[in-house]
Coordinates of N, CA and C in Angstrom, one line a residue:
F11 N 30.2 -8.9 18.0 CA 29.7 -7.8 17.1 C 30.3 -6.4 17.7
E12 N 30.2 -6.2 19.0 CA 30.7 -5.0 19.6 C 32.2 -4.8 19.3
D13 N 32.9 -5.9 19.4 CA 34.4 -5.8 19.2 C 34.6 -5.3 17.7
V14 N 33.9 -5.8 16.8 CA 34.1 -5.4 15.4 C 33.7 -4.0 15.2
V15 N 32.6 -3.5 15.8 CA 32.2 -2.2 15.6 C 33.2 -1.2 16.2
R16 N 33.8 -1.6 17.3 CA 34.8 -0.7 18.0 C 36.1 -0.5 17.2
V17 N 36.4 -1.6 16.4 CA 37.6 -1.5 15.5 C 37.2 -0.7 14.3
L18 N 36.1 -0.9 13.7 CA 35.7 -0.1 12.5 C 35.6 1.4 12.9
D19 N 35.1 1.6 14.1 CA 35.0 3.0 14.6 C 36.3 3.7 14.5
R20 N 37.4 3.0 14.6 CA 38.8 3.6 14.6 C 39.3 3.7 13.2
Y21 N 38.7 3.0 12.3 CA 39.2 2.9 10.9 C 38.6 4.0 10.0
F22 N 37.3 4.3 10.2 CA 36.5 5.0 9.3 C 35.9 6.3 9.9
D23 N 35.4 7.1 9.0 CA 34.7 8.4 9.4 C 33.2 8.2 9.5
A24 N 32.7 7.1 8.8 CA 31.3 6.8 8.9 C 31.1 5.4 8.5
L25 N 30.0 4.8 8.9 CA 29.6 3.4 8.6 C 28.2 3.4 7.9
A26 N 28.1 2.5 6.9 CA 26.8 2.3 6.3 C 26.5 0.8 6.5
M27 N 25.2 0.5 6.8 CA 24.8 -0.9 7.0 C 23.5 -1.2 6.3
R28 N 23.6 -2.3 5.6 CA 22.4 -2.9 4.9 C 22.1 -4.2 5.6
T29 N 20.9 -4.4 6.2 CA 20.6 -5.5 7.1 C 19.2 -5.9 7.0
Y30 N 18.9 -7.2 7.4 CA 17.6 -7.6 7.6 C 17.0 -7.1 8.9
S31 N 17.8 -6.6 9.8 CA 17.3 -6.3 11.1 C 17.6 -4.9 11.5
Q32 N 16.5 -4.1 11.7 CA 16.6 -2.8 12.2 C 17.2 -2.7 13.6
E33 N 16.9 -3.8 14.4 CA 17.5 -3.8 15.7 C 19.0 -3.9 15.7
R34 N 19.5 -4.7 14.7 CA 21.0 -4.8 14.6 C 21.6 -3.4 14.2
L35 N 20.9 -2.7 13.3 CA 21.3 -1.4 12.9 C 21.3 -0.4 14.1
N36 N 20.3 -0.5 14.9 CA 20.2 0.4 16.1 C 21.3 0.0 17.0
E37 N 21.7 -1.2 17.2 CA 22.7 -1.7 18.0 C 24.1 -1.1 17.5
L38 N 24.3 -1.2 16.2 CA 25.5 -0.6 15.6 C 25.6 0.9 15.9
A39 N 24.5 1.6 15.8 CA 24.5 3.1 16.0 C 24.8 3.4 17.5
D40 N 24.2 2.5 18.4 CA 24.5 2.8 19.8 C 25.9 2.6 20.2
I41 N 26.6 1.7 19.5 CA 28.0 1.4 19.9 C 29.0 2.4 19.2
A42 N 28.7 2.7 18.0 CA 29.7 3.5 17.2 C 29.7 4.9 17.7
N43 N 30.9 5.5 17.6 CA 31.0 6.9 17.9 C 31.1 7.8 16.6
I44 N 30.9 7.2 15.5 CA 30.9 7.9 14.2 C 29.5 7.7 13.6
P45 N 29.1 8.6 12.6 CA 27.8 8.5 12.0 C 27.5 7.1 11.4
V46 N 26.3 6.6 11.5 CA 25.9 5.4 10.9 C 24.7 5.6 10.0
I47 N 24.8 5.2 8.8 CA 23.8 5.4 7.7 C 23.0 4.1 7.5
N48 N 21.7 4.2 7.5 CA 20.9 3.1 7.2 C 20.8 2.9 5.7
A49 N 21.6 2.0 5.1 CA 21.6 1.7 3.7 C 20.4 0.8 3.3
L50 N 19.7 0.3 4.2 CA 18.4 -0.5 4.0 C 18.3 -1.4 5.2
S51 N 17.1 -1.4 5.8 CA 16.8 -2.4 6.8 C 15.5 -3.0 6.5
D52 N 15.0 -3.9 7.3 CA 13.7 -4.6 7.1 C 12.6 -3.6 7.3
Q53 N 12.9 -2.4 8.0 CA 11.8 -1.5 8.3 C 11.8 -0.2 7.4
E54 N 13.0 0.2 7.0 CA 13.1 1.5 6.3 C 14.2 1.5 5.2
H55 N 14.1 2.4 4.3 CA 15.1 2.5 3.2 C 15.3 4.0 2.9
P56 N 15.8 4.8 3.9 CA 15.8 6.3 3.8 C 16.7 6.8 2.6
C57 N 17.8 6.1 2.3 CA 18.6 6.6 1.2 C 17.8 6.6 -0.1
Q58 N 17.0 5.5 -0.3 CA 16.2 5.4 -1.5 C 15.2 6.6 -1.5
A59 N 14.6 6.9 -0.4 CA 13.6 8.0 -0.3 C 14.2 9.3 -0.6
L60 N 15.4 9.5 -0.3 CA 16.1 10.8 -0.6 C 16.2 10.9 -2.1
A61 N 16.6 9.8 -2.8 CA 16.7 9.8 -4.2 C 15.4 10.0 -4.9
D62 N 14.4 9.4 -4.3 CA 13.0 9.5 -4.8 C 12.5 11.0 -4.8
V63 N 12.7 11.6 -3.7 CA 12.3 13.0 -3.6 C 13.0 13.9 -4.6
L64 N 14.3 13.7 -4.8 CA 15.1 14.4 -5.8 C 14.6 14.2 -7.2
T65 N 14.3 12.9 -7.5 CA 13.8 12.6 -8.8 C 12.4 13.2 -9.1
I66 N 11.6 13.1 -8.1 CA 10.2 13.7 -8.3 C 10.3 15.2 -8.5
T67 N 11.2 15.9 -7.7 CA 11.3 17.3 -7.8 C 11.9 17.7 -9.2
E68 N 12.8 16.9 -9.7 CA 13.4 17.2 -11.0 C 12.4 17.1 -12.1
H69 N 11.5 16.1 -12.0 CA 10.5 15.8 -13.1 C 9.2 16.5 -13.0
I70 N 8.7 16.7 -11.8 CA 7.4 17.2 -11.6 C 7.4 18.6 -10.9
G71 N 8.3 18.8 -9.9 CA 8.3 20.0 -9.2 C 8.3 19.8 -7.7
P72 N 8.3 20.9 -7.0 CA 8.3 20.8 -5.5 C 7.0 20.5 -4.9
G73 N 7.0 20.1 -3.7 CA 5.8 19.9 -2.8 C 4.5 19.8 -3.4
G74 N 3.7 20.9 -3.3 CA 2.3 20.9 -3.6 C 1.9 20.6 -5.1
E75 N 2.9 20.6 -6.0 CA 2.7 20.2 -7.4 C 2.6 18.7 -7.5
V76 N 2.9 17.9 -6.5 CA 3.0 16.5 -6.6 C 1.8 15.8 -6.1
E77 N 1.3 14.8 -6.9 CA 0.3 13.9 -6.5 C 0.8 12.5 -6.7
L78 N 1.3 11.8 -5.7 CA 2.0 10.5 -5.8 C 1.1 9.4 -5.4
A79 N 1.1 8.3 -6.1 CA 0.4 7.1 -5.7 C 1.5 6.0 -5.7
Y80 N 1.6 5.3 -4.5 CA 2.4 4.1 -4.4 C 1.5 2.9 -4.4
V81 N 1.8 2.0 -5.3 CA 0.9 0.8 -5.4 C 1.7 -0.4 -5.2
G82 N 1.3 -1.2 -4.2 CA 2.1 -2.4 -4.0 C 2.2 -2.8 -2.5
D83 N 3.4 -3.3 -2.2 CA 3.6 -3.9 -0.9 C 3.9 -2.8 0.1
A84 N 3.5 -3.0 1.4 CA 3.8 -2.0 2.4 C 5.1 -2.3 3.1
N85 N 6.2 -2.1 2.3 CA 7.5 -2.6 2.7 C 8.3 -1.4 3.2
N86 N 9.6 -1.7 3.3 CA 10.6 -0.6 3.8 C 10.6 0.6 2.9
V87 N 10.6 0.3 1.6 CA 10.6 1.4 0.6 C 9.4 2.3 0.8
A88 N 8.2 1.7 0.9 CA 7.0 2.5 1.1 C 7.0 3.3 2.4
A89 N 7.6 2.7 3.5 CA 7.6 3.4 4.8 C 8.5 4.6 4.7
S90 N 9.7 4.5 4.1 CA 10.5 5.7 4.0 C 10.0 6.7 3.0
L91 N 9.4 6.3 2.0 CA 8.8 7.2 1.0 C 7.6 8.0 1.6
A92 N 6.8 7.3 2.4 CA 5.7 8.0 3.1 C 6.2 9.1 4.0
I93 N 7.2 8.8 4.8 CA 7.7 9.9 5.6 C 8.4 11.0 4.9
A94 N 9.1 10.6 3.8 CA 9.9 11.6 3.0 C 8.9 12.6 2.3
V95 N 8.0 12.0 1.5 CA 7.1 12.9 0.8 C 6.2 13.8 1.7
S96 N 5.8 13.2 2.8 CA 5.0 14.0 3.7 C 5.8 15.1 4.4
S97 N 7.1 14.9 4.5 CA 8.0 15.9 5.1 C 8.1 17.1 4.2
V98 N 8.0 16.9 2.9 CA 8.3 18.0 2.0 C 7.1 18.5 1.2
G99 N 5.9 18.2 1.8 CA 4.7 18.8 1.3 C 4.1 18.1 0.0
M100 N 4.6 16.9 -0.3 CA 4.0 16.2 -1.5 C 2.8 15.4 -1.1
N101 N 1.7 15.5 -1.8 CA 0.5 14.8 -1.6 C 0.7 13.3 -2.0
S102 N 0.2 12.4 -1.2 CA 0.4 11.0 -1.5 C -0.7 10.1 -1.1
R103 N -0.9 9.0 -1.8 CA -1.8 8.0 -1.5 C -1.1 6.7 -1.6
F104 N -1.2 5.8 -0.6 CA -0.5 4.5 -0.6 C -1.6 3.4 -0.7
I105 N -1.4 2.6 -1.7 CA -2.5 1.6 -2.1 C -1.9 0.2 -1.9
F106 N -2.4 -0.4 -0.9 CA -2.0 -1.8 -0.5 C -3.2 -2.7 -0.6
P107 N -3.0 -4.0 -0.8 CA -4.1 -5.0 -0.7 C -4.5 -5.1 0.7
R108 N -5.8 -5.5 0.9 CA -6.3 -5.6 2.3 C -5.4 -6.7 3.0
G109 N -5.1 -6.4 4.2 CA -4.3 -7.2 5.0 C -2.8 -6.8 5.0
Y110 N -2.5 -5.8 4.2 CA -1.1 -5.3 4.1 C -1.1 -3.8 4.5
T111 N -0.3 -3.4 5.4 CA -0.2 -2.0 5.8 C 1.1 -1.8 6.4
M112 N 1.5 -0.5 6.6 CA 2.7 -0.1 7.2 C 2.5 -0.1 8.7
P113 N 3.6 -0.2 9.5 CA 3.5 -0.2 10.9 C 2.9 1.1 11.4
E114 N 2.1 1.1 12.5 CA 1.4 2.2 12.9 C 2.3 3.4 13.3
S115 N 3.5 3.1 13.7 CA 4.5 4.1 14.0 C 4.9 4.9 12.8
I116 N 5.0 4.2 11.6 CA 5.3 4.9 10.3 C 4.1 5.7 9.9
I117 N 2.9 5.2 10.0 CA 1.7 5.9 9.6 C 1.5 7.2 10.4
S118 N 1.7 7.0 11.7 CA 1.5 8.2 12.6 C 2.6 9.3 12.3
E119 N 3.8 8.9 12.0 CA 4.9 9.8 11.7 C 4.6 10.5 10.3
A120 N 4.1 9.7 9.3 CA 3.8 10.3 8.0 C 2.7 11.3 8.1
R121 N 1.6 10.9 8.9 CA 0.5 11.8 9.1 C 0.9 13.1 9.8
A122 N 1.7 13.0 10.8 CA 2.1 14.2 11.5 C 2.9 15.1 10.6
R123 N 3.8 14.5 9.8 CA 4.6 15.4 8.9 C 3.8 16.0 7.8
A124 N 2.8 15.2 7.3 CA 1.9 15.8 6.3 C 1.1 16.9 6.8
I125 N 0.6 16.8 8.1 CA -0.1 18.0 8.7 C 0.8 19.2 8.8
K126 N 2.0 19.0 9.2 CA 3.0 20.1 9.3 C 3.3 20.7 8.0
S127 N 3.4 19.9 7.0 CA 3.8 20.5 5.6 C 2.6 20.8 4.8
K128 N 1.4 20.6 5.3 CA 0.1 20.9 4.6 C -0.1 20.0 3.4
A129 N 0.4 18.8 3.5 CA 0.2 17.8 2.5 C -0.9 16.8 2.8
K130 N -1.4 16.1 1.8 CA -2.4 15.1 2.0 C -1.7 13.7 2.0
F131 N -2.2 12.9 2.9 CA -1.6 11.5 3.1 C -2.8 10.5 3.3
L132 N -2.9 9.5 2.4 CA -4.0 8.6 2.4 C -3.5 7.2 2.2
I133 N -4.2 6.3 2.9 CA -4.0 4.8 2.6 C -5.3 4.2 2.2
T134 N -5.2 3.5 1.1 CA -6.4 2.9 0.5 C -6.0 1.5 -0.1
S135 N -7.0 0.8 -0.7 CA -6.7 -0.5 -1.2 C -7.1 -0.8 -2.7
D136 N -7.7 0.2 -3.3 CA -8.2 0.0 -4.7 C -7.3 0.9 -5.7
P137 N -6.4 0.2 -6.4 CA -5.5 1.0 -7.3 C -6.3 1.6 -8.5
A138 N -7.2 0.9 -9.1 CA -7.9 1.4 -10.3 C -8.7 2.7 -10.0
S139 N -9.2 2.9 -8.8 CA -10.0 4.1 -8.5 C -9.2 5.1 -7.8
S140 N -7.9 4.9 -7.6 CA -7.1 5.8 -6.8 C -6.1 6.5 -7.6
L141 N -6.0 6.3 -8.9 CA -4.9 6.9 -9.7 C -5.3 8.2 -10.5
A142 N -6.6 8.5 -10.4 CA -7.0 9.7 -11.1 C -6.3 11.0 -10.6
G143 N -5.7 11.7 -11.5 CA -5.0 13.0 -11.1 C -3.6 12.8 -10.6
V144 N -3.2 11.6 -10.5 CA -1.9 11.3 -10.0 C -0.8 11.6 -11.0
N145 N 0.3 12.3 -10.6 CA 1.4 12.5 -11.6 C 2.7 11.8 -11.3
V146 N 2.6 11.0 -10.2 CA 3.7 10.1 -10.0 C 3.1 8.7 -9.6
V147 N 3.5 7.7 -10.3 CA 3.1 6.3 -9.9 C 4.3 5.5 -9.6
Y148 N 4.3 4.9 -8.4 CA 5.5 4.3 -7.8 C 5.1 2.8 -7.4
T149 N 5.9 1.9 -7.8 CA 5.7 0.5 -7.3 C 7.1 -0.1 -6.9
D150 N 7.0 -1.2 -6.2 CA 8.2 -2.0 -5.8 C 7.8 -3.5 -5.9
V151 N 8.8 -4.3 -5.6 CA 8.6 -5.7 -5.7 C 7.6 -6.2 -4.6
W152 N 6.9 -7.3 -5.0 CA 5.9 -7.8 -4.1 C 6.6 -8.8 -3.1
V153 N 7.7 -9.4 -3.5 CA 8.4 -10.3 -2.6 C 9.8 -9.8 -2.4
S154 N 10.0 -9.3 -1.2 CA 11.3 -8.8 -0.9 C 12.3 -9.8 -0.4
M155 N 13.6 -9.5 -0.3 CA 14.6 -10.4 0.2 C 14.2 -11.0 1.5
G156 N 14.3 -12.3 1.6 CA 13.9 -13.0 2.9 C 12.5 -13.4 2.9
Q157 N 11.7 -13.1 1.9 CA 10.3 -13.4 1.9 C 10.0 -14.5 0.8
E158 N 11.0 -15.1 0.3 CA 10.9 -16.1 -0.8 C 9.9 -17.2 -0.5
A159 N 9.8 -17.6 0.7 CA 8.9 -18.7 1.1 C 7.5 -18.3 1.0
Q160 N 7.2 -17.0 1.0 CA 5.8 -16.5 0.9 C 5.5 -16.1 -0.5
S161 N 6.3 -16.4 -1.4 CA 6.2 -15.9 -2.8 C 4.8 -16.2 -3.4
G162 N 4.4 -17.5 -3.3 CA 3.1 -17.9 -4.0 C 1.9 -17.1 -3.4
Q163 N 1.9 -17.0 -2.1 CA 0.8 -16.3 -1.4 C 0.8 -14.8 -1.8
R164 N 2.0 -14.2 -1.8 CA 2.1 -12.8 -2.0 C 1.7 -12.5 -3.5
I165 N 2.1 -13.2 -4.4 CA 1.8 -13.0 -5.8 C 0.2 -13.1 -6.0
A166 N -0.4 -14.0 -5.3 CA -1.8 -14.2 -5.4 C -2.5 -12.9 -4.7
D167 N -2.0 -12.5 -3.6 CA -2.6 -11.4 -2.9 C -2.5 -10.1 -3.7
F168 N -1.4 -10.0 -4.5 CA -1.2 -8.7 -5.3 C -1.8 -8.8 -6.7
D169 N -2.6 -9.8 -6.9 CA -3.3 -9.8 -8.2 C -4.1 -8.5 -8.5
G170 N -3.9 -7.9 -9.6 CA -4.6 -6.6 -9.9 C -3.8 -5.4 -9.5
Y171 N -2.6 -5.6 -9.0 CA -1.8 -4.5 -8.5 C -0.6 -4.2 -9.5
Q172 N -0.5 -5.0 -10.6 CA 0.6 -4.8 -11.5 C 0.4 -3.4 -12.2
I173 N 1.5 -2.7 -12.3 CA 1.5 -1.4 -13.0 C 2.0 -1.7 -14.4
D174 N 1.0 -1.5 -15.4 CA 1.3 -1.6 -16.8 C 0.8 -0.4 -17.5
S175 N 0.8 -0.4 -18.8 CA 0.4 0.8 -19.6 C -1.1 1.1 -19.3
A176 N -1.9 0.1 -19.2 CA -3.3 0.3 -18.9 C -3.5 1.0 -17.5
M177 N -2.8 0.5 -16.5 CA -2.9 1.2 -15.2 C -2.4 2.6 -15.3
M178 N -1.3 2.8 -16.0 CA -0.8 4.2 -16.1 C -1.7 5.1 -16.8
S179 N -2.5 4.6 -17.7 CA -3.5 5.5 -18.4 C -4.6 6.0 -17.5
L180 N -4.7 5.5 -16.3 CA -5.7 6.0 -15.3 C -5.2 7.2 -14.6
A181 N -3.9 7.4 -14.6 CA -3.2 8.6 -14.0 C -3.2 9.8 -14.9
A182 N -2.7 10.9 -14.5 CA -2.6 12.1 -15.3 C -1.7 11.8 -16.6
P183 N -2.0 12.5 -17.7 CA -1.3 12.2 -18.9 C 0.2 12.4 -18.8
D184 N 0.7 13.3 -17.9 CA 2.1 13.5 -17.8 C 2.7 12.7 -16.6
A185 N 2.0 11.7 -16.1 CA 2.5 11.0 -14.9 C 3.8 10.2 -15.2
I186 N 4.7 10.3 -14.3 CA 5.9 9.5 -14.4 C 5.8 8.2 -13.7
F187 N 6.6 7.2 -14.1 CA 6.6 5.9 -13.4 C 7.9 5.7 -12.7
M188 N 7.9 5.3 -11.4 CA 9.1 5.1 -10.6 C 9.1 3.7 -10.0
H189 N 10.3 3.2 -9.8 CA 10.6 1.8 -9.2 C 12.0 1.9 -8.7
P190 N 12.3 1.4 -7.5 CA 13.6 1.5 -6.9 C 14.6 0.5 -7.5
M191 N 14.1 -0.5 -8.2 CA 14.9 -1.6 -8.8 C 15.7 -2.4 -7.8
P192 N 16.0 -3.6 -8.1 CA 15.7 -4.3 -9.3 C 14.2 -4.8 -9.3
A193 N 13.7 -4.9 -10.5 CA 12.3 -5.3 -10.7 C 12.1 -6.8 -10.8
H194 N 11.0 -7.3 -10.4 CA 10.6 -8.7 -10.7 C 9.6 -8.7 -11.9
Y195 N 10.2 -8.7 -13.1 CA 9.4 -8.6 -14.3 C 8.4 -9.8 -14.3
G196 N 7.1 -9.4 -14.8 CA 6.1 -10.4 -14.8 C 5.3 -10.4 -13.5
E197 N 5.7 -9.7 -12.5 CA 5.0 -9.5 -11.2 C 4.5 -8.1 -11.1
E198 N 5.2 -7.2 -10.4 CA 4.7 -5.9 -10.2 C 4.7 -5.0 -11.5
V199 N 5.5 -5.4 -12.5 CA 5.5 -4.8 -13.8 C 5.7 -5.8 -14.9
P200 N 5.2 -5.5 -16.2 CA 5.4 -6.4 -17.3 C 6.9 -6.4 -17.7
E201 N 7.2 -7.3 -18.6 CA 8.6 -7.4 -19.1 C 9.0 -6.1 -19.7
R202 N 10.2 -5.7 -19.5 CA 10.9 -4.5 -20.1 C 10.2 -3.2 -19.7
F203 N 9.2 -3.1 -18.8 CA 8.5 -1.9 -18.6 C 9.3 -0.8 -18.1
L204 N 10.3 -1.0 -17.3 CA 11.2 0.0 -16.8 C 12.0 0.7 -18.0
I205 N 12.3 -0.1 -19.0 CA 13.1 0.4 -20.1 C 12.1 1.0 -21.2
D206 N 11.0 0.3 -21.5 CA 10.2 0.7 -22.7 C 9.2 1.7 -22.4
Y207 N 8.7 1.8 -21.1 CA 7.6 2.8 -20.9 C 8.1 4.2 -21.0
P208 N 7.5 5.0 -21.9 CA 8.1 6.3 -22.2 C 8.3 7.3 -21.1
R209 N 7.4 7.2 -20.0 CA 7.5 8.1 -18.9 C 8.1 7.4 -17.7
S210 N 8.9 6.3 -17.9 CA 9.7 5.7 -16.8 C 10.9 6.6 -16.5
V211 N 11.1 6.9 -15.2 CA 12.2 7.7 -14.8 C 13.1 6.9 -13.9
T212 N 13.0 5.5 -14.0 CA 13.7 4.7 -13.1 C 15.2 4.8 -13.1
F213 N 15.7 5.1 -14.3 CA 17.2 5.2 -14.4 C 17.7 6.5 -13.9
D214 N 16.9 7.6 -14.0 CA 17.2 8.8 -13.3 C 17.2 8.6 -11.8
Q215 N 16.2 7.9 -11.4 CA 16.0 7.5 -10.0 C 17.3 6.8 -9.4
A216 N 17.7 5.8 -10.2 CA 18.9 5.0 -9.8 C 20.2 5.9 -9.8
E217 N 20.3 6.8 -10.8 CA 21.5 7.7 -10.8 C 21.5 8.6 -9.6
N218 N 20.3 9.0 -9.2 CA 20.2 10.0 -8.1 C 20.5 9.4 -6.8
R219 N 20.5 8.0 -6.7 CA 21.0 7.4 -5.5 C 22.5 7.8 -5.2
L220 N 23.2 7.9 -6.3 CA 24.6 8.3 -6.2 C 24.8 9.7 -5.7
H221 N 24.0 10.6 -6.3 CA 24.1 12.0 -5.9 C 23.6 12.3 -4.5
V222 N 22.5 11.7 -4.1 CA 22.0 12.0 -2.7 C 22.9 11.4 -1.7
Q223 N 23.5 10.3 -2.0 CA 24.4 9.7 -1.0 C 25.8 10.4 -0.9
K224 N 26.2 11.0 -2.0 CA 27.3 11.9 -1.9 C 27.0 13.2 -1.0
A225 N 25.8 13.7 -1.3 CA 25.4 14.8 -0.5 C 25.2 14.5 1.0
L226 N 24.7 13.3 1.3 CA 24.5 12.8 2.6 C 25.9 12.7 3.3
L227 N 26.9 12.1 2.7 CA 28.2 12.0 3.3 C 28.8 13.4 3.5
A228 N 28.6 14.3 2.5 CA 29.2 15.7 2.7 C 28.5 16.3 3.9
S229 N 27.2 16.1 4.1 CA 26.5 16.8 5.2 C 27.0 16.3 6.5
I230 N 27.1 15.0 6.7 CA 27.4 14.4 8.0 C 28.9 14.5 8.3
L231 N 29.7 14.7 7.3 CA 31.2 14.7 7.5 C 31.8 16.1 7.4
Q232 N 30.9 17.1 7.2 CA 31.4 18.5 6.9 C 32.3 19.0 8.0
D233 N 32.1 18.6 9.2 CA 32.9 19.1 10.3 C 34.2 18.3 10.5
T234 N 34.3 17.1 9.8 CA 35.5 16.3 10.0 C 36.5 16.3 8.9
L235 N 36.0 16.8 7.7 CA 36.9 16.7 6.5 C 37.7 18.0 6.4

């Protein structure tokens, strides 16, 4: 692995890695002498979070105007989203089934950033009672890559956590719906929900991945280009 990294180090100006292992990503970053981008790991998905913040700002507004509810699995997307929205002053509540939660290191980091930005950050377990006043509703898959063997148990555990029109009606009338895609239709959302729900901004969200990653590359490479 180290041999490969040292060769790539001489070929490119930056590296991006999508991996099941955060430890492997950290190893790559330790070896490389060029910037390394986390394109997704088992622990975090920061590029997605950048696109999410941009999308929310475009549709709702900055910081204090945002009341976000994430409903679903305490996965890598949730972890990076918690840190990102807390960093920019967006109020958030993360709603997971009992027995599911983010690592304590992520929770502590999100809380610290929320305090600094004067945002609210809450973790709870009841989606129906937690959506009042929310203007951003966000969900993700219940079964991530590598968790297929747990599919049956996870789907049972997340019963009542599907985001559909009835669930969205509990949020503010102007609430937008977000999902990082791809969706598992029939699980966290009904069939065609990303396409047919009138306040779905999922395709803007997907497009913004391109724009924020261009900006990220421009930022980290500005002194080398």
